[in-house]
């Protein structure tokens, strides 16, 4: 149920290409220091006739060996967007580089057409999962094989805005090199997606997104190593007349919701667990849909947020993921049987409750014997607020669905909305003055939540635990205070609402960090 291509250790370690077939994990290692991934448009039939193809139904070893032979001294990745085809009738996902892709729903549920054209990176929807290590030096070549401009945002990475640059477009047929080193503190579940202003909503809804999993020595904690790990990517689609319908009506600019909420490209798939303790990496890659997750009769133990581990597991009955957010939970299956992962979120933009919607079924092993949870995970820095140099306030507003604003202004890439000195500490207070939710995302610089003010009270409620984030929910008529260390990196980047339609229609600002 998970398609993942590519993962490589640090310099000197073997390259690892990973995939899953029928729920089983397969791994091929080669001594190299390079990976390739790419976006493009091609027909499925043409792809299938080529030698260098990959699919969840089978991987051509000669293709993997070719990747290993052509490797260089840096971790090198090539990403290509492409048209793909989704087939709800087949058992697995067929991947096609330079071709259409056929993505199957393992449960065999039929929705929409038998085939639907989508967009994807390197043969998959979701795109290939990049598995990296803290300290890796990465050379990622992004090649645009679409017929429209696009670009690539590596969401959550603390790297130079000159590399992760939302202002640069990659034109059709052109390539762009992203070269960077993953600093200490990079570990966690990150992701990548397009970021061309005005076109993000259409391109992302059509399928362009993928996960980045970065590990560190903390992942060797015995209780974590003993657990069975799965990556779950939540992404909704609408299929119409043989295509993923990414066109936007006027009402869609409130935030476009798909008819089919998929997990790893599958509708209501089944995860057959081999172990009784699971580690689940969760990513909301949807344009606008939020997920209030609850596992039927089994508690969730939160172990990580957007930007890595928290200090110790926190027991939750349910977990909210707004667009762009990630989290990690551990689950202990203490009895045999099947358990539904439900979405309780009411996506009327108010994130209330609706009838539970099954997303995934987890099947526990016979006579399960759960292993213990870790007692401690990481030390999360307690930021010294006496060193704050400035407090800024921003107000999210606008006239939905026509425009969305920050401080009464729509996005202008030539205007600087916040100038900051590198290695200073700031508090930002962000107010949502609208009746819609606006998940807030800041590029490059992770932050911590200090407190929230709800619509029902003037009192500020302290955040119950420390955690590093780059994406936070901002409900209607609420405020949040965050503290941001602008460490090490200078450059010009953006902050915005992570509902793609709101971002495209103006709810984005420019920040410049200078020495």
Coordinates of C-alpha atoms in Angstrom, one line a residue:
X1 CA 0.0 0.0 0.0
X2 CA 3.0 2.3 0.0
X3 CA 5.0 3.1 -3.1
X4 CA 8.4 4.5 -2.2
X5 CA 11.3 4.9 -4.6
X6 CA 14.7 6.0 -3.4
X7 CA 16.5 6.5 -0.2
X8 CA 20.2 7.0 0.5
X9 CA 22.4 7.2 3.5
X10 CA 25.1 9.6 4.2
X11 CA 28.3 9.9 2.2
X12 CA 29.9 6.5 2.1
X13 CA 26.8 4.5 2.9
X14 CA 25.0 2.3 0.3
X15 CA 22.1 3.7 -1.7
X16 CA 18.8 2.0 -0.9
X17 CA 15.9 1.8 -3.2
X18 CA 12.7 0.9 -1.4
X19 CA 9.3 -0.4 -2.5
X20 CA 6.5 -2.4 -1.2
X21 CA 4.8 -5.3 -3.0
X22 CA 1.6 -6.7 -1.6
X23 CA 2.3 -5.0 1.7
X24 CA 5.8 -6.6 2.0
X25 CA 8.9 -4.4 2.2
X26 CA 11.7 -4.9 -0.3
X27 CA 15.1 -3.3 -0.3
X28 CA 18.0 -3.2 -2.7
X29 CA 21.3 -1.7 -1.6
X30 CA 24.1 -0.4 -3.8
X31 CA 27.3 1.3 -2.8
X32 CA 26.7 4.8 -4.2
X33 CA 26.1 8.3 -3.1
X34 CA 23.5 9.4 -5.7
X35 CA 19.8 9.2 -6.3
X36 CA 17.6 10.4 -9.2
X37 CA 14.0 11.4 -9.4
X38 CA 12.1 13.4 -12.2
X39 CA 8.5 15.2 -13.4
X40 CA 7.3 14.5 -17.1
X41 CA 4.5 13.8 -19.6
X42 CA 4.4 10.5 -21.5
X43 CA 2.0 7.7 -22.5
X44 CA 1.7 4.7 -20.2
X45 CA 2.1 2.3 -23.1
X46 CA 5.2 3.9 -24.3
X47 CA 6.7 3.8 -20.9
X48 CA 6.0 0.2 -20.3
X49 CA 7.9 -0.8 -23.4
X50 CA 11.1 0.8 -22.1
X51 CA 13.7 -1.0 -20.1
X52 CA 14.1 1.6 -17.3
X53 CA 10.6 1.2 -15.8
X54 CA 9.5 0.7 -12.2
X55 CA 6.3 -0.5 -10.8
X56 CA 4.8 -1.8 -7.6
X57 CA 4.1 -5.0 -9.5
X58 CA 7.8 -5.4 -10.3
X59 CA 11.0 -3.5 -10.5
X60 CA 13.6 -4.1 -13.3
X61 CA 16.9 -4.8 -11.5
X62 CA 18.9 -3.5 -14.5
X63 CA 17.4 -0.1 -13.9
X64 CA 18.5 -0.1 -10.3
X65 CA 21.9 -1.2 -11.2
X66 CA 22.1 1.6 -13.8
X67 CA 21.3 4.1 -11.1
X68 CA 24.0 2.7 -8.9
X69 CA 26.6 2.6 -11.7
X70 CA 25.9 6.3 -12.6
X71 CA 26.2 7.5 -9.0
X72 CA 28.5 10.3 -7.8
X73 CA 29.8 11.4 -4.4
X74 CA 26.8 13.4 -3.3
X75 CA 23.3 12.1 -2.7
X76 CA 21.8 13.1 -6.1
X77 CA 18.1 13.1 -6.8
X78 CA 16.2 13.9 -10.0
X79 CA 12.5 14.8 -9.8
X80 CA 10.2 14.9 -12.8
X81 CA 6.5 15.9 -12.8
X82 CA 4.4 14.0 -15.4
X83 CA 0.9 12.9 -16.4
X84 CA -0.2 9.7 -14.9
X85 CA -3.2 7.4 -15.0
X86 CA -5.2 6.2 -11.9
X87 CA -7.0 2.9 -12.3
X88 CA -9.3 2.1 -9.3
X89 CA -9.7 -1.5 -10.5
X90 CA -6.2 -3.0 -10.3
X91 CA -4.5 -4.4 -7.2
X92 CA -1.4 -2.2 -7.1
X93 CA 0.1 1.0 -8.4
X94 CA 1.9 0.9 -11.8
X95 CA 4.5 3.6 -12.0
X96 CA 5.6 5.2 -15.3
X97 CA 8.5 7.6 -15.7
X98 CA 8.0 9.5 -18.9
X99 CA 4.6 8.0 -19.2
X100 CA 1.1 7.8 -17.9
X101 CA 0.8 6.2 -14.5
X102 CA -1.9 3.8 -13.4
X103 CA -2.6 3.9 -9.7
X104 CA -4.8 1.2 -8.2
X105 CA -7.0 1.0 -5.2
X106 CA -6.2 -2.3 -3.4
X107 CA -9.7 -2.7 -2.1
X108 CA -11.1 -2.7 -5.6
X109 CA -13.6 0.1 -4.8
X110 CA -14.8 1.7 -8.1
X111 CA -15.2 5.5 -8.1
X112 CA -15.3 7.7 -11.2
X113 CA -13.8 6.4 -14.4
X114 CA -11.7 3.2 -14.8
X115 CA -8.7 5.3 -15.8
X116 CA -8.0 8.9 -14.9
X117 CA -5.1 11.1 -16.0
X118 CA -3.2 12.8 -13.1
X119 CA 0.1 14.5 -12.5
X120 CA 2.9 12.9 -10.6
X121 CA 6.6 12.9 -9.9
X122 CA 8.8 10.0 -11.1
X123 CA 6.1 7.5 -11.9
X124 CA 4.0 7.7 -8.8
X125 CA 1.1 9.3 -7.0
X126 CA 2.1 10.2 -4.4
X127 CA 5.6 10.9 -5.7
X128 CA 8.7 8.9 -4.8
X129 CA 9.6 8.9 -1.1
X130 CA 13.0 10.4 -0.5
X131 CA 14.7 8.6 2.4
X132 CA 17.7 10.6 3.7
X133 CA 19.9 11.0 6.8
X134 CA 20.9 14.1 8.7
X135 CA 24.3 15.2 7.3
X136 CA 23.6 14.0 3.8
X137 CA 24.8 16.2 1.0
X138 CA 22.1 16.2 -1.6
X139 CA 22.1 17.1 -5.3
X140 CA 18.5 17.1 -6.5
X141 CA 17.9 17.7 -10.2
X142 CA 14.4 18.9 -10.9
X143 CA 13.4 18.6 -14.6
X144 CA 10.1 19.9 -15.9
X145 CA 8.5 17.7 -18.4
X146 CA 5.1 19.4 -18.2
X147 CA 3.9 21.9 -20.7
X148 CA 3.5 24.7 -18.1
X149 CA 6.0 26.4 -15.7
X150 CA 6.4 24.8 -12.3
X151 CA 9.0 24.6 -9.5
X152 CA 9.8 22.6 -6.4
X153 CA 9.4 23.4 -2.7
X154 CA 11.1 21.1 -0.2
X155 CA 8.6 21.8 2.6
X156 CA 10.1 21.8 6.1
X157 CA 13.8 21.8 5.2
X158 CA 16.1 24.4 7.0
X159 CA 18.1 25.2 3.9
X160 CA 18.9 28.3 1.9
X161 CA 16.1 30.1 0.2
X162 CA 18.4 30.4 -2.8
X163 CA 18.0 26.6 -3.1
X164 CA 14.4 26.2 -2.0
X165 CA 13.3 29.2 -3.9
X166 CA 9.6 29.8 -4.5
X167 CA 10.3 32.8 -6.7
X168 CA 12.1 30.8 -9.4
X169 CA 10.1 29.1 -12.2
X170 CA 11.4 26.0 -14.1
X171 CA 10.0 26.4 -17.6
X172 CA 8.9 23.4 -19.7
X173 CA 11.9 21.2 -20.7
X174 CA 14.2 23.0 -18.3
X175 CA 16.0 21.6 -15.2
X176 CA 17.1 23.2 -12.0
X177 CA 19.7 21.8 -9.5
X178 CA 18.9 21.9 -5.8
X179 CA 22.1 21.2 -3.9
X180 CA 22.2 21.3 -0.1
X181 CA 23.4 19.6 3.1
X182 CA 20.9 18.4 5.7
X183 CA 21.9 20.1 9.0
X184 CA 21.5 18.6 12.4
X185 CA 17.9 18.8 13.5
X186 CA 16.6 18.0 10.0
X187 CA 15.2 14.6 11.0
X188 CA 11.5 14.1 10.6
X189 CA 8.7 13.7 8.0
X190 CA 9.0 16.4 5.4
X191 CA 7.5 16.7 1.9
X192 CA 7.8 18.3 -1.5
X193 CA 5.3 19.9 -3.8
X194 CA 5.0 22.7 -6.5
X195 CA 5.1 26.4 -5.5
X196 CA 4.5 28.5 -8.6
X197 CA 2.3 31.4 -7.4
X198 CA -1.2 31.3 -8.9
X199 CA -0.8 27.6 -10.0
X200 CA -0.1 25.8 -6.8
X201 CA -3.7 24.8 -6.2
X202 CA -4.2 23.3 -9.7
X203 CA -0.8 21.5 -9.8
X204 CA -1.0 20.1 -6.3
X205 CA -4.6 19.0 -6.6
X206 CA -3.7 17.1 -9.8
X207 CA -1.3 15.0 -7.8
X208 CA 2.1 16.7 -7.5
X209 CA 3.4 15.9 -4.0
X210 CA 5.7 13.4 -2.3
X211 CA 7.3 12.7 1.1
X212 CA 10.8 13.2 2.4
X213 CA 11.8 11.0 5.4
X214 CA 15.0 12.1 7.2
X215 CA 16.5 10.0 9.9
X216 CA 19.0 10.7 12.7
X217 CA 20.6 8.6 15.5
X218 CA 17.4 9.1 17.5
X219 CA 15.7 6.7 15.1
X220 CA 17.8 4.0 16.6
X221 CA 16.0 4.3 20.0
X222 CA 15.3 0.6 20.7
X223 CA 11.5 1.0 21.1
X224 CA 11.4 2.9 17.7
X225 CA 13.5 0.2 16.0
X226 CA 11.3 -2.5 17.3
X227 CA 8.1 -1.0 15.8
X228 CA 6.8 -1.5 12.3
X229 CA 7.0 1.7 10.4
X230 CA 4.6 3.0 7.7
X231 CA 4.2 6.3 5.9
X232 CA 0.6 7.4 5.3
X233 CA 0.0 10.3 2.9
X234 CA -3.5 11.7 2.9
X235 CA -4.6 13.3 -0.4
X236 CA -8.0 13.8 -2.0
X237 CA -9.0 13.7 -5.6
X238 CA -12.0 14.3 -7.9
X239 CA -12.2 12.1 -11.0
X240 CA -14.3 13.3 -14.0
X241 CA -14.3 12.1 -17.6
X242 CA -11.1 10.2 -17.3
X243 CA -9.1 12.9 -15.5
X244 CA -8.3 14.1 -12.1
X245 CA -10.5 17.3 -12.2
X246 CA -8.1 20.0 -11.0
X247 CA -10.1 22.8 -12.5
X248 CA -11.5 25.3 -10.1
X249 CA -15.0 26.8 -10.0
X250 CA -15.6 30.0 -8.1
X251 CA -16.7 28.1 -5.0
X252 CA -13.5 25.9 -5.2
X253 CA -11.5 29.0 -4.3
X254 CA -12.8 28.7 -0.8
X255 CA -10.7 25.5 -0.8
X256 CA -11.0 22.6 -3.2
X257 CA -12.1 19.3 -1.8
X258 CA -11.9 16.0 -3.7
X259 CA -14.6 13.4 -3.7
X260 CA -12.1 10.6 -3.0
X261 CA -9.9 10.9 0.2
X262 CA -7.0 8.5 -0.6
X263 CA -4.2 7.1 1.5
X264 CA -1.0 6.5 -0.5
X265 CA -3.0 6.8 -3.7
X266 CA -5.5 4.1 -2.6
X267 CA -9.2 4.3 -1.6
X268 CA -9.8 2.8 1.9
X269 CA -6.8 0.5 1.7
X270 CA -5.9 -2.2 4.1
X271 CA -2.7 -2.3 6.2
X272 CA -1.9 -5.8 7.3
X273 CA 0.4 -5.4 10.3
X274 CA 3.2 -7.9 10.9
X275 CA 3.9 -6.5 14.3
X276 CA 1.7 -5.3 17.2
X277 CA 3.4 -1.9 17.6
X278 CA 3.3 0.5 14.7
X279 CA 5.1 3.8 14.0
X280 CA 3.0 5.8 11.6
X281 CA 4.4 8.8 9.8
X282 CA 1.4 11.0 8.7
X283 CA 1.3 13.7 6.0
X284 CA -1.7 15.8 4.9
X285 CA -0.9 16.6 1.3
X286 CA -4.4 17.8 0.4
X287 CA -5.1 21.3 -0.9
X288 CA -7.8 22.2 1.7
X289 CA -9.1 19.0 3.4
X290 CA -8.3 18.6 7.1
X291 CA -8.2 15.2 8.8
X292 CA -9.3 14.7 12.4
X293 CA -7.9 11.2 12.8
X294 CA -9.1 8.6 15.3
X295 CA -8.2 4.9 15.3
X296 CA -11.2 2.8 16.3
X297 CA -10.8 1.6 19.9
X298 CA -7.0 2.2 19.9
X299 CA -5.3 5.3 21.2
X300 CA -2.7 7.3 19.3
X301 CA 0.6 8.1 20.9
X302 CA 2.1 11.3 19.4
X303 CA 5.9 11.1 19.1
X304 CA 6.7 13.9 16.6
X305 CA 5.3 17.0 14.9
X306 CA 6.3 18.7 11.7
X307 CA 9.9 19.2 12.6
X308 CA 10.8 16.1 14.6
X309 CA 10.5 14.4 17.9
X310 CA 8.8 15.8 21.0
X311 CA 10.2 15.0 24.4
X312 CA 8.0 12.0 25.3
X313 CA 4.9 10.3 23.8
X314 CA 1.6 12.0 24.4
X315 CA -1.6 9.9 24.5
X316 CA -4.3 11.2 22.2
X317 CA -7.8 10.0 21.4
X318 CA -7.7 11.9 18.1
X319 CA -5.2 14.0 16.0
X320 CA -6.0 17.0 13.8
X321 CA -3.9 17.4 10.6
X322 CA -4.6 20.5 8.6
X323 CA -3.1 20.9 5.0
X324 CA 0.7 20.7 5.0
X325 CA 1.0 19.3 8.5
X326 CA 2.8 16.2 9.5
X327 CA 2.9 14.1 12.7
X328 CA 4.2 10.7 13.9
X329 CA 2.2 8.4 16.2
X330 CA 2.8 5.0 17.7
X331 CA 0.0 2.5 17.9
X332 CA -0.1 -0.6 20.1
X333 CA -2.4 -3.3 18.8
X334 CA -3.3 -5.2 21.9
X335 CA -5.8 -7.6 20.4
X336 CA -6.4 -9.2 17.0
X337 CA -9.0 -7.9 14.6
X338 CA -9.5 -5.0 12.2
X339 CA -9.5 -1.3 13.2
X340 CA -10.6 1.6 11.1
X341 CA -8.6 4.8 10.9
X342 CA -11.4 7.4 10.7
X343 CA -11.6 11.0 9.6
X344 CA -13.9 12.9 11.9
X345 CA -13.3 16.4 10.4
X346 CA -16.2 18.4 9.0
X347 CA -14.6 20.1 6.0
X348 CA -17.1 23.0 5.9
X349 CA -14.0 25.0 6.9
X350 CA -14.8 25.0 10.5
X351 CA -13.2 21.7 11.4
X352 CA -16.1 20.5 13.5
X353 CA -17.4 16.9 13.4
X354 CA -19.2 14.9 10.9
X355 CA -20.1 11.2 10.4
X356 CA -16.9 9.3 10.7
X357 CA -15.3 8.5 7.3
X358 CA -13.1 5.4 7.1
X359 CA -9.7 6.1 5.5
X360 CA -7.8 2.9 6.2
X361 CA -8.2 -0.4 7.9
X362 CA -5.4 -1.8 10.0
X363 CA -5.4 -5.6 10.5
X364 CA -3.7 -6.7 13.7
X365 CA -1.6 -9.9 13.7
X366 CA -2.8 -13.0 15.5
X367 CA -2.1 -13.0 19.2
X368 CA -0.4 -9.6 19.2
X369 CA 2.2 -8.8 21.7
X370 CA 2.8 -5.0 21.7
X371 CA 6.3 -3.8 22.5
X372 CA 6.8 -0.9 24.9
X373 CA 6.7 2.8 23.9
X374 CA 9.8 4.9 24.4
X375 CA 9.8 6.7 27.7
X376 CA 11.8 9.6 26.3
X377 CA 12.5 10.7 22.8
X378 CA 14.4 14.0 22.5
X379 CA 15.3 17.2 24.2
X380 CA 13.2 20.1 22.8
X381 CA 14.9 23.4 23.3
X382 CA 13.3 25.8 25.7
X383 CA 13.7 29.1 24.0
X384 CA 14.9 32.1 26.2
X385 CA 12.2 34.7 25.5
X386 CA 14.2 37.4 27.2
X387 CA 16.3 37.4 24.0
X388 CA 13.3 38.3 21.7
X389 CA 14.3 41.4 19.7
X390 CA 11.0 42.1 18.0
X391 CA 7.3 41.2 18.2
X392 CA 5.3 41.4 14.9
X393 CA 1.5 41.2 14.3
X394 CA -0.1 39.9 11.1
X395 CA -3.8 39.7 10.3
X396 CA -5.3 37.2 7.8
X397 CA -8.3 38.6 6.0
X398 CA -9.8 39.2 2.6
X399 CA -13.0 38.8 0.6
X400 CA -13.4 35.0 0.0
X401 CA -13.4 33.5 -2.5
X402 CA -12.1 36.3 -4.6
X403 CA -9.0 37.4 -2.7
X404 CA -7.2 36.5 0.6
X405 CA -5.0 39.0 2.3
X406 CA -2.3 39.5 5.0
X407 CA -2.7 42.9 6.6
X408 CA -5.1 44.0 3.9
X409 CA -2.7 43.3 1.0
X410 CA -2.4 40.4 -1.5
X411 CA 0.9 38.8 -2.3
X412 CA 3.5 40.9 -4.2
X413 CA 6.8 39.1 -4.8
X414 CA 8.5 42.5 -5.2
X415 CA 7.4 43.7 -1.8
X416 CA 9.2 42.8 1.4
X417 CA 6.6 42.3 4.2
X418 CA 9.1 41.6 7.0
X419 CA 12.8 42.4 7.3
X420 CA 14.7 40.4 9.9
X421 CA 18.3 40.2 11.0
X422 CA 19.8 36.7 11.0
X423 CA 20.4 35.0 14.3
X424 CA 17.7 37.1 16.1
X425 CA 14.7 35.9 17.9
X426 CA 11.2 37.2 17.1
X427 CA 7.6 36.6 18.4
X428 CA 4.9 36.7 15.7
X429 CA 1.2 37.1 16.6
X430 CA -1.0 35.9 13.8
X431 CA -4.7 36.7 13.8
X432 CA -7.3 35.0 11.6
X433 CA -10.0 37.7 11.2
X434 CA -12.1 35.5 8.8
X435 CA -14.7 32.8 9.2
X436 CA -12.5 30.2 7.4
X437 CA -9.5 28.3 8.7
X438 CA -6.0 29.4 7.5
X439 CA -3.2 26.9 8.4
X440 CA 0.0 29.0 8.7
X441 CA 3.3 27.9 7.1
X442 CA 6.7 29.6 7.3
X443 CA 9.4 28.5 4.9
X444 CA 13.0 27.7 6.1
X445 CA 12.7 28.7 9.8
X446 CA 11.1 26.3 12.3
X447 CA 9.2 27.8 15.2
X448 CA 7.5 26.9 18.5
X449 CA 3.9 27.8 19.5
X450 CA 3.7 29.8 22.6
X451 CA 0.0 30.4 23.1
X452 CA -3.4 30.6 21.5
X453 CA -6.4 32.8 21.9
X454 CA -9.7 31.2 20.9
X455 CA -12.8 32.9 19.5
X456 CA -14.6 32.2 22.8
X457 CA -12.1 33.9 25.1
X458 CA -9.7 36.9 25.4
X459 CA -7.4 34.8 27.5
X460 CA -4.2 33.4 26.0
X461 CA -3.9 29.6 26.6
X462 CA -0.3 28.4 26.7
X463 CA 0.7 25.6 24.4
X464 CA 0.6 22.3 26.4
X465 CA 4.0 21.0 25.2
X466 CA 7.1 22.2 23.3
X467 CA 7.5 21.1 19.7
X468 CA 9.2 22.4 16.6
X469 CA 6.8 23.1 13.7
X470 CA 6.6 24.8 10.4
X471 CA 2.8 24.5 9.9
X472 CA 0.0 25.3 12.4
X473 CA -3.7 25.4 12.3
X474 CA -5.3 28.8 12.7
X475 CA -9.0 28.4 13.2
X476 CA -11.6 31.1 12.3
X477 CA -11.5 34.2 14.6
X478 CA -8.5 32.9 16.6
X479 CA -5.0 34.1 17.2
X480 CA -1.7 32.3 17.8
X481 CA 1.7 33.4 19.1
X482 CA 4.8 31.7 17.9
X483 CA 8.5 32.3 18.6
X484 CA 11.0 32.0 15.7
X485 CA 14.8 31.8 15.9
X486 CA 16.0 33.1 12.5
X487 CA 19.2 31.0 12.7
X488 CA 22.2 30.8 10.3
X489 CA 20.4 31.3 7.0
X490 CA 19.9 34.6 5.1
X491 CA 17.7 35.2 2.0
X492 CA 14.2 35.9 0.8
X493 CA 11.4 33.5 1.3
X494 CA 7.7 33.4 2.1
X495 CA 5.0 32.7 4.8
X496 CA 1.4 31.9 3.8
X497 CA -1.8 30.1 4.4
X498 CA -1.4 26.4 3.4
X499 CA -4.8 26.1 1.9
X500 CA -3.4 26.2 -1.7
X501 CA -6.4 28.2 -3.1
X502 CA -6.0 30.9 -0.4
X503 CA -2.3 31.1 -1.1
X504 CA -2.8 31.4 -4.8
X505 CA -5.3 34.2 -4.3
X506 CA -3.1 36.4 -2.2
X507 CA -2.6 35.1 1.3
X508 CA 1.2 35.1 1.2
X509 CA 3.9 37.4 2.4
X510 CA 7.6 37.9 1.7
X511 CA 10.2 37.8 4.5
X512 CA 13.9 38.8 3.9
X513 CA 16.5 37.7 6.4
X514 CA 19.8 39.7 6.2
X515 CA 23.2 39.6 7.9

